[in-house]
Coordinates of C-alpha atoms in Angstrom, one line a residue:
X11 CA -24.8 16.4 -9.5
X12 CA -25.7 13.7 -7.0
X13 CA -28.6 14.8 -4.9
X14 CA -28.7 13.9 -1.2
X15 CA -31.9 13.1 0.6
X16 CA -30.3 13.8 4.1
X17 CA -27.9 16.6 4.7
X18 CA -28.8 17.7 8.3
X19 CA -26.0 15.7 10.0
X20 CA -22.5 17.2 9.9
X21 CA -19.6 15.2 8.6
X22 CA -17.5 14.5 11.7
X23 CA -14.6 12.5 10.3
X24 CA -16.1 9.4 11.7
X25 CA -18.3 6.8 10.0
X26 CA -21.9 5.8 10.7
X27 CA -22.7 2.3 11.7
X28 CA -19.3 0.9 11.0
X29 CA -16.6 2.1 13.0
X30 CA -13.3 2.1 11.2
X31 CA -11.9 3.9 8.3
X32 CA -11.7 3.2 4.6
X33 CA -14.2 1.5 2.0
X34 CA -16.1 -1.7 2.8
X35 CA -17.0 -4.1 0.0
X36 CA -19.3 -7.0 0.4
X37 CA -19.3 -8.7 -2.9
X38 CA -21.4 -11.7 -4.1
X39 CA -19.6 -14.1 -6.5
X40 CA -20.1 -13.6 -10.2
X41 CA -20.9 -16.4 -12.5
X42 CA -18.1 -17.0 -15.1
X43 CA -20.4 -15.7 -18.0
X44 CA -21.2 -12.4 -16.1
X45 CA -18.9 -9.4 -16.8
X46 CA -18.1 -7.3 -13.7
X47 CA -16.0 -4.4 -12.9
X48 CA -13.6 -4.8 -10.0
X49 CA -13.7 -3.3 -6.5
X50 CA -11.2 -0.6 -7.4
X51 CA -13.3 0.7 -10.4
X52 CA -16.5 0.8 -8.2
X53 CA -14.6 2.8 -5.7
X54 CA -13.6 5.2 -8.3
X55 CA -17.3 5.8 -9.4
X56 CA -18.2 6.2 -5.8
X57 CA -15.5 8.8 -5.4
X58 CA -16.1 10.7 -8.7
X59 CA -20.0 10.6 -9.0
X60 CA -21.3 10.5 -5.4
X61 CA -18.7 12.1 -3.1
X62 CA -16.8 14.6 -5.4
X63 CA -19.9 16.5 -6.1
X64 CA -20.2 17.1 -2.3
X65 CA -16.6 18.0 -1.8
X66 CA -15.7 14.7 -0.1
X67 CA -13.5 11.8 -1.0
X68 CA -13.0 8.2 0.2
X69 CA -9.3 8.8 1.1
X70 CA -9.6 12.0 2.9
X71 CA -13.0 11.6 4.5
X72 CA -12.6 8.0 5.3
X73 CA -16.1 7.2 4.0
X74 CA -17.3 3.6 4.1
X75 CA -19.8 1.9 1.9
X76 CA -21.4 -1.5 1.3
X77 CA -21.4 -2.9 -2.2
X78 CA -22.6 -6.0 -4.0
X79 CA -22.7 -7.0 -7.8
X80 CA -25.1 -9.0 -9.7
X81 CA -26.7 -9.1 -13.2
X82 CA -30.2 -7.4 -12.7
X83 CA -31.3 -7.2 -16.3
X84 CA -29.8 -10.4 -17.7
X85 CA -27.6 -8.7 -20.2
X86 CA -24.4 -10.6 -19.1
X87 CA -22.9 -7.6 -17.3
X88 CA -23.2 -6.9 -13.6
X89 CA -25.1 -3.9 -11.9
X90 CA -23.3 -2.7 -8.7
X91 CA -25.3 -1.6 -5.7
X92 CA -23.4 1.0 -3.4
X93 CA -25.0 1.8 0.1
X94 CA -23.0 4.7 1.8
X95 CA -22.4 4.2 5.5
X96 CA -21.7 7.7 6.6
X97 CA -23.7 10.2 8.8
X98 CA -23.6 12.7 5.9
X99 CA -25.6 10.4 3.7
X100 CA -27.8 8.9 6.3
X101 CA -30.8 9.9 8.3
X102 CA -32.8 8.1 10.9
X103 CA -34.6 6.1 8.3
X104 CA -31.6 4.9 6.6
X105 CA -28.8 5.8 4.0
X106 CA -28.4 6.8 0.4
X107 CA -27.9 4.0 -2.2
X108 CA -26.9 4.0 -5.7
X109 CA -27.1 1.5 -8.5
X110 CA -24.3 1.6 -11.3
X111 CA -24.3 -0.4 -14.4
X112 CA -21.0 -2.1 -15.4
X113 CA -19.9 1.2 -17.3
X114 CA -20.2 3.4 -14.3
X115 CA -23.6 4.9 -15.3
X116 CA -26.1 5.6 -12.5
X117 CA -29.1 3.4 -13.1
X118 CA -31.0 4.4 -9.9
X119 CA -30.6 6.3 -6.6
X120 CA -32.5 6.0 -3.4
X121 CA -32.8 7.1 0.1
X122 CA -33.8 5.6 3.5
X123 CA -32.2 2.1 2.8
X124 CA -30.9 -0.2 5.4
X125 CA -29.3 -3.5 4.6
X126 CA -29.8 -6.3 3.9
X127 CA -30.7 -6.2 0.2
X128 CA -32.4 -9.3 -0.9
X129 CA -32.8 -10.6 -4.5
X130 CA -36.3 -11.6 -5.3
X131 CA -37.3 -14.2 -7.8
X132 CA -39.6 -11.9 -9.7
X133 CA -38.9 -9.5 -12.6
X134 CA -40.4 -6.1 -13.6
X135 CA -39.9 -4.7 -17.1
X136 CA -36.9 -7.1 -17.6
X137 CA -35.2 -6.2 -14.4
X138 CA -35.0 -8.4 -11.3
X139 CA -36.9 -7.1 -8.3
X140 CA -35.2 -6.9 -5.0
X141 CA -36.0 -5.9 -1.3
X142 CA -34.4 -3.5 1.1
X143 CA -35.1 -2.9 4.8
X144 CA -36.9 0.4 5.2
X145 CA -39.3 1.9 7.6
X146 CA -39.4 -1.3 9.7
X147 CA -40.1 -3.7 7.0
X148 CA -38.8 -5.3 3.7
X149 CA -40.0 -3.3 0.7
X150 CA -40.2 -4.6 -2.8
X151 CA -38.3 -2.6 -5.3
X152 CA -39.5 -3.2 -8.8
X153 CA -38.0 -1.5 -12.1
X154 CA -40.5 0.9 -13.9
X155 CA -38.9 0.8 -17.1
X156 CA -36.4 3.6 -16.4
X157 CA -35.4 3.1 -12.7
X158 CA -36.0 1.6 -9.4
X159 CA -38.1 3.7 -6.8
X160 CA -36.2 6.5 -5.0
X161 CA -37.9 6.1 -1.6
X162 CA -38.2 2.5 -0.6
X163 CA -40.3 3.4 2.6
X164 CA -43.2 4.3 0.1
X165 CA -43.2 0.8 -1.6
X166 CA -45.2 -2.4 -0.8
X167 CA -44.1 -4.1 2.3
X168 CA -43.1 -7.9 2.0
X169 CA -44.3 -10.2 4.7
X170 CA -41.7 -13.2 4.8
X171 CA -43.0 -14.8 7.8
X172 CA -45.2 -17.5 5.9
X173 CA -42.2 -18.6 3.9
X174 CA -40.1 -18.6 7.0
X175 CA -42.4 -21.0 8.8
X176 CA -42.2 -23.2 5.7
X177 CA -38.4 -23.2 6.0
X178 CA -38.5 -23.8 9.6
X179 CA -40.6 -27.0 9.1
X180 CA -38.1 -28.3 6.7
X181 CA -35.4 -28.1 9.4
X182 CA -37.6 -29.8 11.8
X183 CA -38.1 -32.6 9.4
X184 CA -34.4 -33.4 9.1
X185 CA -33.1 -36.6 10.9
X186 CA -30.5 -34.6 12.7
X187 CA -33.1 -32.2 14.3
X188 CA -35.5 -35.0 15.2
X189 CA -32.7 -36.9 16.8
X190 CA -32.5 -34.7 19.9
X191 CA -32.5 -31.2 18.3
X192 CA -34.3 -28.5 20.3
X193 CA -34.5 -24.6 20.5
X194 CA -34.9 -24.1 16.9
X195 CA -35.0 -20.3 16.1
X196 CA -34.7 -18.1 12.9
X197 CA -31.7 -15.9 12.4
X198 CA -33.2 -12.4 11.6
X199 CA -32.3 -11.5 8.1
X200 CA -32.5 -7.7 8.9
X201 CA -29.8 -8.2 11.7
X202 CA -27.2 -9.3 9.0
X203 CA -26.2 -5.8 8.5
X204 CA -23.6 -6.4 5.6
X205 CA -25.8 -8.7 3.3
X206 CA -26.0 -7.2 -0.3
X207 CA -27.8 -9.3 -3.0
X208 CA -28.4 -12.2 -0.7
X209 CA -31.0 -14.5 -2.2
X210 CA -34.6 -13.9 -0.8
X211 CA -35.5 -17.5 -1.0
X212 CA -32.8 -18.6 1.5
X213 CA -33.5 -18.7 5.2
X214 CA -31.2 -19.3 8.1
X215 CA -31.8 -20.9 11.6
X216 CA -30.0 -22.1 14.5
X217 CA -30.7 -24.8 17.1
X218 CA -29.1 -26.9 19.8
X219 CA -28.6 -30.7 20.1
X220 CA -28.5 -32.8 23.1
X221 CA -25.9 -35.0 21.7
X222 CA -23.6 -32.2 21.0
X223 CA -24.1 -29.7 23.7
X224 CA -21.1 -27.6 22.8
X225 CA -22.2 -26.8 19.3
X226 CA -24.8 -24.4 18.0
X227 CA -26.2 -25.8 14.8
X228 CA -26.8 -23.4 11.8
X229 CA -29.3 -24.5 9.3
X230 CA -29.8 -23.0 5.9
X231 CA -32.8 -23.6 3.7
X232 CA -33.1 -22.9 0.0
X233 CA -36.9 -22.9 -0.6
X234 CA -36.5 -22.9 -4.3
X235 CA -34.5 -26.2 -4.4
X236 CA -35.7 -27.6 -0.9
X237 CA -32.1 -28.1 0.1
X238 CA -31.3 -27.9 3.8
X239 CA -27.7 -27.5 4.8
X240 CA -26.7 -27.9 8.6
X241 CA -23.4 -27.3 10.1
X242 CA -22.3 -27.3 13.7
X243 CA -20.3 -24.2 15.0
X244 CA -18.3 -24.4 18.2

């Protein structure tokens, strides 16, 4: 049976954090060599393994969740991260999350999780590390040989500020920014509330430009490749 960490908020028929009914799937593209179950299959796992033991269902109770798919252990098949977005599964510190393998088996379950969920470059025991937002900071989640940690708030915090400053400097070095760019500021990753499996090495910024006062320029920096992509938005 699926065990909940938070059960003190009653189910009111409304959803937590996201205001409309149904399921919500935020999926990352899979590579052509990676086998991945489809959205309907993941929804079935959520229904039968997470909700049914609690007497709930997606259709009847209109429970929403966020999900993303990626190959965490490099075996050619995707793992699926599911973050429930409903008060029945959430407390003040965050919500319940589950990782399924591509056959619907539960790899890990954890509490007090808030998005975004960021993929790290490092691995532990053959599984890719990732970060979740918990207890006011990004927390590094490392596989211990059998599962990921169950309580992210107790895991080591990750300070991304130094890397963010490096990425910001790369934007400042671009010709476009040096030609009348100003008001460069980072886009806070933890405010992007639907990001599941976003790469941790990518940073986003915005700035203004005297030559195009109607636009807000969005810059994305990949620190692994050094690539800077800038696009105007009106």
